[in-house]
CSV table of C-alpha atoms in Angstrom, one decimal:
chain,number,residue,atom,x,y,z
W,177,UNK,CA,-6.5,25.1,5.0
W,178,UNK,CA,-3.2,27.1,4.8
W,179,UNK,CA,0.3,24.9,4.6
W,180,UNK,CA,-1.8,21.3,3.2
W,181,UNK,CA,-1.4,22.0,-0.3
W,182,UNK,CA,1.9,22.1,-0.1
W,183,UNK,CA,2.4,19.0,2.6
W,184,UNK,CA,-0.1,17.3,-0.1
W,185,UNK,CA,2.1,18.1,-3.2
W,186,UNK,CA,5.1,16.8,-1.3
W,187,UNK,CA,3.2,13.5,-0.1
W,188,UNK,CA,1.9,12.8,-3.7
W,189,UNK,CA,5.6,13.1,-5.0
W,190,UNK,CA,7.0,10.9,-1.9
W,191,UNK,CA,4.2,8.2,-2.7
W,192,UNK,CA,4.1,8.2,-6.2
W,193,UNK,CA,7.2,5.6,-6.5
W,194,UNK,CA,5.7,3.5,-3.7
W,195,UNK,CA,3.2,2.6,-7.0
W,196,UNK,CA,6.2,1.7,-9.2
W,197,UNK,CA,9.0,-0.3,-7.2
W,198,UNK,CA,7.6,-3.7,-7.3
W,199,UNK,CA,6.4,-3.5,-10.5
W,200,UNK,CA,9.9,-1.7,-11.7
W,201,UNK,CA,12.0,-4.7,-9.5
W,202,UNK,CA,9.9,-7.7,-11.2
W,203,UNK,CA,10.9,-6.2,-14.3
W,204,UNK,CA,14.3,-5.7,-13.9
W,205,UNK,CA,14.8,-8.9,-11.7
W,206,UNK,CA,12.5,-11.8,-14.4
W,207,UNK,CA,14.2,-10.8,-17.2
W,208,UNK,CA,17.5,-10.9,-16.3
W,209,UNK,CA,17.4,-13.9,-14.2
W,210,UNK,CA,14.6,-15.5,-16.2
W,211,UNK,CA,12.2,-16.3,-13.2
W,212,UNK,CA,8.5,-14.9,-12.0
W,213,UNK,CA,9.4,-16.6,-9.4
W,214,UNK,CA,12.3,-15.4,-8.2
W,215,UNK,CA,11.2,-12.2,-8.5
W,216,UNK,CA,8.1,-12.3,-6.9
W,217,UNK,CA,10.3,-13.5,-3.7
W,218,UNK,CA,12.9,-10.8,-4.2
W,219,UNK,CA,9.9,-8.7,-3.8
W,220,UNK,CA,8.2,-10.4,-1.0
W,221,UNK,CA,11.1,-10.1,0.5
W,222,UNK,CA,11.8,-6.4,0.7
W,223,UNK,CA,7.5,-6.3,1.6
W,224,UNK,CA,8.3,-8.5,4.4
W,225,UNK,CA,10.9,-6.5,5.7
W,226,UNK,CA,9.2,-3.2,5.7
W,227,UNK,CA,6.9,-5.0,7.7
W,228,UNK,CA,9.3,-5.3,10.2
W,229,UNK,CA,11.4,-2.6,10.3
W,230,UNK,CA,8.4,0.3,9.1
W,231,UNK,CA,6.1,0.3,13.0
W,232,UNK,CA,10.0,1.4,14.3
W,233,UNK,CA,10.0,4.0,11.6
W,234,UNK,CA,6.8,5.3,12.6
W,235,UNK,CA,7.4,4.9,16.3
W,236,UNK,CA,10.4,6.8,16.2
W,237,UNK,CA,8.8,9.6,13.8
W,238,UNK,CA,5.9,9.9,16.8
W,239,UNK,CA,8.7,10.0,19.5
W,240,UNK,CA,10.7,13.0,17.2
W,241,UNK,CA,8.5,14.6,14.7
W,242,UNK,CA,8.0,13.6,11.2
W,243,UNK,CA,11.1,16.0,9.7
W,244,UNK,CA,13.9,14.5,11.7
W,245,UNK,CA,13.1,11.0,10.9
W,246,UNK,CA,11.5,11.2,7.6
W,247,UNK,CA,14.6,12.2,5.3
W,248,UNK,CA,17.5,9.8,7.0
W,249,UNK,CA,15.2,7.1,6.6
W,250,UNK,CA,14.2,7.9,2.9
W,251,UNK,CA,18.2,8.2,2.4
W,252,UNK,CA,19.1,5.0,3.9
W,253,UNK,CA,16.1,3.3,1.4
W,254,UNK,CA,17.6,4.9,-1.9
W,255,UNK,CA,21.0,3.1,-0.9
W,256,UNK,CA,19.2,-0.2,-0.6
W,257,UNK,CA,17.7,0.6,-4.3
W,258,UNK,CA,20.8,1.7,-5.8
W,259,UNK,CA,22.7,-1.7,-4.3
W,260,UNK,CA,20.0,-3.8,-6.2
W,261,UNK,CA,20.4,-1.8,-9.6
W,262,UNK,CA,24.1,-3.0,-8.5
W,263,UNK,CA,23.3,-6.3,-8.2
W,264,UNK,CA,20.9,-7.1,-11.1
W,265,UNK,CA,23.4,-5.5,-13.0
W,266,UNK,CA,26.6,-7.2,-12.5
W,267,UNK,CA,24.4,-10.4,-11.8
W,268,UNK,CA,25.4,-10.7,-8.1
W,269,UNK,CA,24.3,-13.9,-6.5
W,270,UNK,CA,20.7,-14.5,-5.8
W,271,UNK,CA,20.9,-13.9,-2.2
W,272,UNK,CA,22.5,-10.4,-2.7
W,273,UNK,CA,19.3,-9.6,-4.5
W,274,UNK,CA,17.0,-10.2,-1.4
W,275,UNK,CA,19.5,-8.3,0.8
W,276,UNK,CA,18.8,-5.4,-1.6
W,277,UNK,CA,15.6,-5.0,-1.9
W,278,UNK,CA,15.5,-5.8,2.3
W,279,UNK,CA,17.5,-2.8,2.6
W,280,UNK,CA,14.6,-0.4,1.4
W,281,UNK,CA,12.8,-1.2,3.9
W,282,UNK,CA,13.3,1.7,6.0
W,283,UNK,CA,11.7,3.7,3.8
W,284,UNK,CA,8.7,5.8,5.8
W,285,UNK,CA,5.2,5.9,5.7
W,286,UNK,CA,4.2,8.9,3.4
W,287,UNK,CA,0.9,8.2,3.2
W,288,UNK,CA,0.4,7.8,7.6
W,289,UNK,CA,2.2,10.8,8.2
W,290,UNK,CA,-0.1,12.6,5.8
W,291,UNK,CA,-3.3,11.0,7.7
W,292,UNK,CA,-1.7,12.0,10.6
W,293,UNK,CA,-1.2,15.6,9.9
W,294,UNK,CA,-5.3,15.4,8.7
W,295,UNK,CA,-6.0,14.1,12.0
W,296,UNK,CA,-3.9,16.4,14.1
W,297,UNK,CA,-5.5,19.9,11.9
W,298,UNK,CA,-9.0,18.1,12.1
W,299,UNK,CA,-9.1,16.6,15.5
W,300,UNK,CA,-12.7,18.3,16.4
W,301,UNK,CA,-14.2,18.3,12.8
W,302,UNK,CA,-14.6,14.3,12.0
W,303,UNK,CA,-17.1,14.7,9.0
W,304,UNK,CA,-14.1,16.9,7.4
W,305,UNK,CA,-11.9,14.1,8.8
W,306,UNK,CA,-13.9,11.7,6.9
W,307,UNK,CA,-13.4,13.9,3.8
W,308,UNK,CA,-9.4,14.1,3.8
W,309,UNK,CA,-9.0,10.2,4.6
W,310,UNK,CA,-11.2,9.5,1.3
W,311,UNK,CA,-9.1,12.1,-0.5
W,312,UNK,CA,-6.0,10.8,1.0
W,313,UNK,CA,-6.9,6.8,0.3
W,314,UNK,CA,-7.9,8.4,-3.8
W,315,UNK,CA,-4.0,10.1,-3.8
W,316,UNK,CA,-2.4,6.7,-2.9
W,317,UNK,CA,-4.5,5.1,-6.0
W,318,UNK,CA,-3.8,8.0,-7.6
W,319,UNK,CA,-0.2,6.5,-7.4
W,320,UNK,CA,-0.7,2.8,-7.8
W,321,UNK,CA,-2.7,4.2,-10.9
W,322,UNK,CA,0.1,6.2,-12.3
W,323,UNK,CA,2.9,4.5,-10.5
W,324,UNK,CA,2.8,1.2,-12.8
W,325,UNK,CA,2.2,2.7,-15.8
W,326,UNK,CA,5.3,4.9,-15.4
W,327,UNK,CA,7.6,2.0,-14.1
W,328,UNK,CA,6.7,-0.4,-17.3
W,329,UNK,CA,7.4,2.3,-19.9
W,330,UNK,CA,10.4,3.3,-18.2
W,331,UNK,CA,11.8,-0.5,-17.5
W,332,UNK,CA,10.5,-1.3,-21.0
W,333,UNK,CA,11.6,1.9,-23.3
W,334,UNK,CA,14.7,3.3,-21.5
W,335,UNK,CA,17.2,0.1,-19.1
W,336,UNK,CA,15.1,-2.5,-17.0
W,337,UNK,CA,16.9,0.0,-13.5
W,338,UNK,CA,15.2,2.7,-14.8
W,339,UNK,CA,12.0,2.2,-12.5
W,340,UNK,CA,13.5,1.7,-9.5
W,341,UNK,CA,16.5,4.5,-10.4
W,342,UNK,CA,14.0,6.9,-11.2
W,343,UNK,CA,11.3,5.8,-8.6
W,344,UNK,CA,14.2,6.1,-5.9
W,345,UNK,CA,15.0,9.4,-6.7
W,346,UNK,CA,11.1,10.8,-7.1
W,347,UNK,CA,10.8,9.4,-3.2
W,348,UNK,CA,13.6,11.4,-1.9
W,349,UNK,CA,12.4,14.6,-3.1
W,350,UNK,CA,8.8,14.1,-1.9
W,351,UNK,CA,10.0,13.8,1.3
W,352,UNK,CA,12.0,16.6,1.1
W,353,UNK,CA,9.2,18.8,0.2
W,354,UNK,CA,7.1,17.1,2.5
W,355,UNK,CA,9.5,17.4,6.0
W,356,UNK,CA,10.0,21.1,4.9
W,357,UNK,CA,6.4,21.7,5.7
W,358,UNK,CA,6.8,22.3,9.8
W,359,UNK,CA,3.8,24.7,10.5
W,360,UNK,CA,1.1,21.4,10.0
W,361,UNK,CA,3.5,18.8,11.4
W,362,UNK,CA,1.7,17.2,14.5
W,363,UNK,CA,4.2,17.6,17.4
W,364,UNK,CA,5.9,14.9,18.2
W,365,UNK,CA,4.8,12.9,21.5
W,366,UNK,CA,8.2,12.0,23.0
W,367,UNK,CA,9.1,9.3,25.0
W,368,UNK,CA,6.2,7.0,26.2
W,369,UNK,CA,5.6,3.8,28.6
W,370,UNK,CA,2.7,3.5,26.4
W,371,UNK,CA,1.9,-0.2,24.7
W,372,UNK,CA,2.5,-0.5,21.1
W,373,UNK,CA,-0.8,0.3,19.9
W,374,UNK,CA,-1.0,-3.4,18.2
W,375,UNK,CA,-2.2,-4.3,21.6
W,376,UNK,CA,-5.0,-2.3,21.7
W,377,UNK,CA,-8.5,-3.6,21.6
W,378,UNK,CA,-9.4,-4.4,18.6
W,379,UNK,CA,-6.6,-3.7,16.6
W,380,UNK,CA,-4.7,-7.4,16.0
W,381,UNK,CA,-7.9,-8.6,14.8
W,382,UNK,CA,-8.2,-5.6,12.5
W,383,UNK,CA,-4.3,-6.3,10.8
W,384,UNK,CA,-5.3,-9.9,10.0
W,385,UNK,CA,-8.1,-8.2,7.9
W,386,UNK,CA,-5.3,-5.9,6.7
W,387,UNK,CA,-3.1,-9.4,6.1
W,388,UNK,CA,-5.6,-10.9,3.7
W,389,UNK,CA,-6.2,-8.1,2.0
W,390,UNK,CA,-2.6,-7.3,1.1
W,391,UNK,CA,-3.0,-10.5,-0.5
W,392,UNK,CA,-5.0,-9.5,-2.4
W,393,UNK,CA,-3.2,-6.6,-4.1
W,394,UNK,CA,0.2,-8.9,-4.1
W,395,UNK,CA,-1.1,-11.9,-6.0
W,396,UNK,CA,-3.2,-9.6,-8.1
W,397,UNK,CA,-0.1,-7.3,-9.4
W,398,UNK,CA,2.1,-10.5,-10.2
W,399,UNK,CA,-0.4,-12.1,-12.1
W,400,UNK,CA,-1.5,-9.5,-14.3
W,401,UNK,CA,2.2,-8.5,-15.4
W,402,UNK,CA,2.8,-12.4,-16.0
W,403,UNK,CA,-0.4,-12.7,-18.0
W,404,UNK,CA,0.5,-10.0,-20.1
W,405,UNK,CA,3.9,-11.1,-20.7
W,406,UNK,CA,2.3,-14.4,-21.6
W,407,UNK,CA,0.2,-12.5,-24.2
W,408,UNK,CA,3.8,-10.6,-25.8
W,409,UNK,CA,3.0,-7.2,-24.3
W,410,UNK,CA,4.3,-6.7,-21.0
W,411,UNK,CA,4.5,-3.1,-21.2
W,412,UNK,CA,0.5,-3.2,-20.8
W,413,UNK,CA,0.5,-4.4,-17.3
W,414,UNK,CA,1.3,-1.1,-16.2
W,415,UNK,CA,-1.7,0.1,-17.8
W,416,UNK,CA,-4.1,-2.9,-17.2
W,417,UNK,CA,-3.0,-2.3,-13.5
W,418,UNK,CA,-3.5,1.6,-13.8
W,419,UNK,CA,-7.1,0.7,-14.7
W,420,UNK,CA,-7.4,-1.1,-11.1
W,421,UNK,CA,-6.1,1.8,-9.1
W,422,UNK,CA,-8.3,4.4,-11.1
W,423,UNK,CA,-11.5,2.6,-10.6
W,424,UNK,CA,-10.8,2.4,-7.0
W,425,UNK,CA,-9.8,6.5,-7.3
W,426,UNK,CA,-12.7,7.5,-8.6
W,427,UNK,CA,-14.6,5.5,-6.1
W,428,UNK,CA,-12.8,6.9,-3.3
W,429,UNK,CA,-13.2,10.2,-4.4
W,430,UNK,CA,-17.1,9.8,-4.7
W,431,UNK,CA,-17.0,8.4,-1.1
W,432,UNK,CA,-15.5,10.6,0.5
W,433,UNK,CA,-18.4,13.2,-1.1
W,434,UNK,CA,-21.2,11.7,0.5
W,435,UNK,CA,-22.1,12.0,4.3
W,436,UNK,CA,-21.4,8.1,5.7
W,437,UNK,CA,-24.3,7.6,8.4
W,438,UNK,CA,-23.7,3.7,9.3
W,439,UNK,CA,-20.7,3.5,11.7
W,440,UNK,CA,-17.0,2.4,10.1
W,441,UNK,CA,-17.5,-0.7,12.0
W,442,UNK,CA,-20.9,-1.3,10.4
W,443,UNK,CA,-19.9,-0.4,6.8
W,444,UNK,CA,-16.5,-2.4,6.9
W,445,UNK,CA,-18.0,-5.7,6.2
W,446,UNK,CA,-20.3,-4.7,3.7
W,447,UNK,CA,-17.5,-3.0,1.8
W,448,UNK,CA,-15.0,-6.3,2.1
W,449,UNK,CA,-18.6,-8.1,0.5
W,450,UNK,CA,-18.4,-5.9,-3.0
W,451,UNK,CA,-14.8,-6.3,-3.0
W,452,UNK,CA,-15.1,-10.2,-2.3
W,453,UNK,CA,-17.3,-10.0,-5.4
W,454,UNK,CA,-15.9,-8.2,-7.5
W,455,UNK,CA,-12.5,-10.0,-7.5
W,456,UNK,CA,-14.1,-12.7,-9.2
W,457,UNK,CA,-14.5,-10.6,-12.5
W,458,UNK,CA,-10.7,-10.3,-13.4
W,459,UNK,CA,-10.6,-14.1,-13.0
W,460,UNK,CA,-13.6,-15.2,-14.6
W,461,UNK,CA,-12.9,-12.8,-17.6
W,462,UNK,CA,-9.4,-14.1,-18.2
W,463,UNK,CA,-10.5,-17.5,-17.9
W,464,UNK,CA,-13.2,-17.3,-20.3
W,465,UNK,CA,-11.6,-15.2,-22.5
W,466,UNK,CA,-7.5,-15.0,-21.9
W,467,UNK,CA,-7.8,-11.5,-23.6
W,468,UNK,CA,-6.2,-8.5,-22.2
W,469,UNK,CA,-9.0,-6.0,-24.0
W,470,UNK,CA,-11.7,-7.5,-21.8
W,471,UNK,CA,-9.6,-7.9,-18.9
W,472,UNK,CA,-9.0,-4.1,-18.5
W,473,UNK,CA,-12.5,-3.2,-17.7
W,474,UNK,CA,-12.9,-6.4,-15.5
W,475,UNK,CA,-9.7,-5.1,-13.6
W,476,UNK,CA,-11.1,-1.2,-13.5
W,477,UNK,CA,-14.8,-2.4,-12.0
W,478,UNK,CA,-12.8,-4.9,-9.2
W,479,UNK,CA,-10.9,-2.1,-8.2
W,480,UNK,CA,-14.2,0.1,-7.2
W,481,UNK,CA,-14.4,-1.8,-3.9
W,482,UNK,CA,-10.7,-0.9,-3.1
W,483,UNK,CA,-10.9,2.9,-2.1
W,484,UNK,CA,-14.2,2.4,0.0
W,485,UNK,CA,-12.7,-0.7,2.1
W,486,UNK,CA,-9.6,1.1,2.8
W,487,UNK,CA,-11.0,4.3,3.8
W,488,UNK,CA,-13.3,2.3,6.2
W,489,UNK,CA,-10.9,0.2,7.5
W,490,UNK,CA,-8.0,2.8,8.3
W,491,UNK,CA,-10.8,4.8,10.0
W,492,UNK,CA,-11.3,1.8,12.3
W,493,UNK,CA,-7.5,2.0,12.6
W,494,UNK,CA,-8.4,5.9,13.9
W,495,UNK,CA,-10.7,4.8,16.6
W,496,UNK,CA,-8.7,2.4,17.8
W,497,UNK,CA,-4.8,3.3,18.4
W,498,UNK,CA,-4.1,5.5,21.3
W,499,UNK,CA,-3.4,9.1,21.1
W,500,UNK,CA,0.1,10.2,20.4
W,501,UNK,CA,0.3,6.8,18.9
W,502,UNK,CA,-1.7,7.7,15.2
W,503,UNK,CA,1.5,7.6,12.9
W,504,UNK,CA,2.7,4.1,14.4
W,505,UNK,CA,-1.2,2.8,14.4
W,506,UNK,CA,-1.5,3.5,11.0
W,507,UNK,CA,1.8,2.1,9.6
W,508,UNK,CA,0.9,-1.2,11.5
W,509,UNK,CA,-2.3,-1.0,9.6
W,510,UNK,CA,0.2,-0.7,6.5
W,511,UNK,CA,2.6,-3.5,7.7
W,512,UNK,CA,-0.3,-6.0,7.6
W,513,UNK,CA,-1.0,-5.3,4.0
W,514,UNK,CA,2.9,-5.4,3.1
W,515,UNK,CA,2.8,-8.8,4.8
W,516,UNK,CA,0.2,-9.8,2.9
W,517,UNK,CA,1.0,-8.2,-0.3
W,518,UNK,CA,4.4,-10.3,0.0
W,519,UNK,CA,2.7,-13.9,0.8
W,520,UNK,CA,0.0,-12.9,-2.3
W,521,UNK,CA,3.3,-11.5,-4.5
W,522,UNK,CA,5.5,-15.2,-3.6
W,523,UNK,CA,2.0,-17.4,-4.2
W,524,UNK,CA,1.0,-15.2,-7.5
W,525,UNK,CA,4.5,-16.1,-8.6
W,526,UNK,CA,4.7,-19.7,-7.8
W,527,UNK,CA,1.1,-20.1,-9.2
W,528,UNK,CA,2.4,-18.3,-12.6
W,529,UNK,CA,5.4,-20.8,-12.6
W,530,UNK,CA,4.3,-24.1,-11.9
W,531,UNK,CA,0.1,-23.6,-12.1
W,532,UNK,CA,-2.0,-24.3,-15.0
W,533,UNK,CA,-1.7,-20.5,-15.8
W,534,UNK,CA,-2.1,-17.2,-15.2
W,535,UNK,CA,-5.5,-17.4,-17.0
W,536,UNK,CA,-6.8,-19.6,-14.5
W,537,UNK,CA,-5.2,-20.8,-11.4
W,538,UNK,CA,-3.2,-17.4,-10.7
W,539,UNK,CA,-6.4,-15.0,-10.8
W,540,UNK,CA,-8.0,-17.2,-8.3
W,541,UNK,CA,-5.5,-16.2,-5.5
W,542,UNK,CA,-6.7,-12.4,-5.7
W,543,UNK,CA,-10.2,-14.0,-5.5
W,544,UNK,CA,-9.5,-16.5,-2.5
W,545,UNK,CA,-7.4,-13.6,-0.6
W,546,UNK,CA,-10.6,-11.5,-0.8
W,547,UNK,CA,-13.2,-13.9,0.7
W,548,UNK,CA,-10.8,-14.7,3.2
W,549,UNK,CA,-10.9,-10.9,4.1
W,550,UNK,CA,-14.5,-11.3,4.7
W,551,UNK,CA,-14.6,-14.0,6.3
W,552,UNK,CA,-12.1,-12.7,9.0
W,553,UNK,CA,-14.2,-9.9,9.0
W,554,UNK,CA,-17.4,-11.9,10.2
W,555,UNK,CA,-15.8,-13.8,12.3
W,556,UNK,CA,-14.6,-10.8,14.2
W,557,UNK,CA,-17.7,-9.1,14.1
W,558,UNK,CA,-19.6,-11.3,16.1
W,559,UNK,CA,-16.8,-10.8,19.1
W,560,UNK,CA,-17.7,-6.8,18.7
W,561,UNK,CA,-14.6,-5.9,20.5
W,562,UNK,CA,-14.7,-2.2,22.4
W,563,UNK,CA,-12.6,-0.3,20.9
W,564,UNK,CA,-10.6,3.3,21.9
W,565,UNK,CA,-12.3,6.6,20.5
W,566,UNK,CA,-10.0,9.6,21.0
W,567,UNK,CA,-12.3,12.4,22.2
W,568,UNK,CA,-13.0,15.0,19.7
């Protein structure tokens, strides 16, 4: 469609860092303080933050149009990156570390407003809809794939700031390109007496879904950097963590090829099942075997669940958040995985630091946080709240 190649190029460039700043920060941050642990709260920190402060983002981008907002906020983010380089640097106090990495968190939802500008061009086409959310869930594993890999040969070859330098930069010309694609930007709603769309039907039930499985990807990303660093080769966590995101690529490309005939509500729990199950792999492998040869594969199967679930569960996030309201709905959706992502990146930590290991204890989180997904998932299901469905 004419204009989305080039909003696509600009989104894949804005989200590509997204993959590499917590890995970069833990990086910079454990070595230089000596502490997984602080680290993984610096990080949970800045997660928990963008929690807050990201629905505002993408209220305000809905009220004014992606363009206006977009680039300040991206701006005000790269300070708050450069202020932790700063810190880590001089070695500031702790507390000026959390304060940093807070400070990104007005960095804007890339991936929403791309979703959004799919929705707006595809409003009365939803098997095409269907299509671009799989392609769009495959482009953000596309960048945890990359993202990691990138951020440990940078921390690791060049200066531990180099990720998060680097990554900073990357962000603030993919929004560039992206904002300067007007023609397919969705016109912005104005002011509303609308409710935030976290009280619509079936939506809070929905983000604690999106809360456990953040955890998920939190506790899974600490523990698999502090497992290799156990095994003297840090550097490969990048890559053992690119295996995840590529098996979860390649399964959200293939899902997004085939015509879905169960209804999103009907496939969600069946896809939160495989990824319950396959979460156990990375743990039982590194238990049985504590190698990071066998854990690669174990990581690139688990991840095959990822793309479908998310795909599912952000169309459920579709049906449900009122109109004019898609770019805030979504980034909610967002915010209860960056909440989880931050309890699963402070536990993954603490388990790496005082557990018996990152070869047992610590892959069990990802494991738990999955099941618990599930099991939220169930629970709900048997309420079968109505839910909005913007006409098509």
């Amino acid at each position: 469609m004419p204009g989305t190649r080039a909003f696509t190029l600009g989104a894949l460039l804005a989200r590509l860092p997204m993959g590499m700043f917590s890995v970069s920060a833990i990086l910079m941050i454990a070595p230089a303080r000596d502490s997984y642990a602080l680290a993984g709260a610096v990080v949970a920190t800045g997660l928990a933050a963008t929690a807050l402060v990201a629905p505002l983002t993408a209220r305000l981008v809905d009220r004014h149009g992606q363009a206006r907002v977009a680039v300040p906020a991206t701006a005000l983010a790269l300070l708050g990156g450069l202020f932790l380089i700063a810190c880590v640097h001089w070695n500031a106090p702790a507390w000026t570390l959390f304060a940093s990495y807070a400070a990104t968190a007005t960095a804007p939802n890339t991936g929403g407003m791309a979703r959004a500008r799919w929705a707006h061009l595809l409003k009365d086409d939803p098997a095409a809809l269907h299509t671009a959310n799989s392609f769009e869930q495959a482009a953000d594993e596309l960048c945890f794939m990359v993202g990691p890999v990138i951020a440990a040969f940078l921390c690791t070859s060049l200066f531990p700031e180099a990720g998060t330098l680097i990554g900073g930069l990357v962000c603030l010309t993919g929004v560039l390109v992206f904002a300067a694609q007007r023609a397919t930007e969705p016109p912005p709603s104005g002011r509303t007496a609308a409710r935030s769309p976290v009280r619509a039907p079936g939506v809070p039930s929905l983000l604690a879904v999106f809360l456990a499985m953040g955890a998920v990807f939190g506790s899974l990303e600490v523990v698999t950097i502090a497992h290799a660093d156990a095994r003297g080769d840090a550097s490969a966590a990048g890559l053992i963590l690119g295996l995840q995101a590529a098996g979860s690529c390649a399964a959200g490309l293939a899902f997004g090829a085939i015509r879905v005939t169960r209804s999103a509500e009907r496939r969600f729990p069946l896809c939160l099942a495989s990824m319950a199950t396959l979460m156990t792999l990375p743990w039982l492998t590194a238990s049985s075997t504590g190698s990071l040869l066998a854990l690669a594969p174990a990581l690139l199967v688990a991840g095959m669940a990822t793309a479908p679930t998310m795909v599912t569960a952000m169309s459920l996030i579709q049906e449900r958040t009122p109109e004019g309201q898609l770019n805030e709905g979504m980034t909610l959706a967002v915010t209860g995985l960056l909440g989880g992502i931050a309890g699963g990146s402070a536990l993954g930590g603490w388990m790496v630091d005082h557990g018996p290991g990152p070869a047992t204890t610590g892959f069990a989180v990802p494991a738990a946080a999955a099941a618990l997904a599930l099991a939220l998932s169930l629970a709900v299901s048997k309420r079968r709240p109505a839910v909005f469905r913007p006409p098509h």
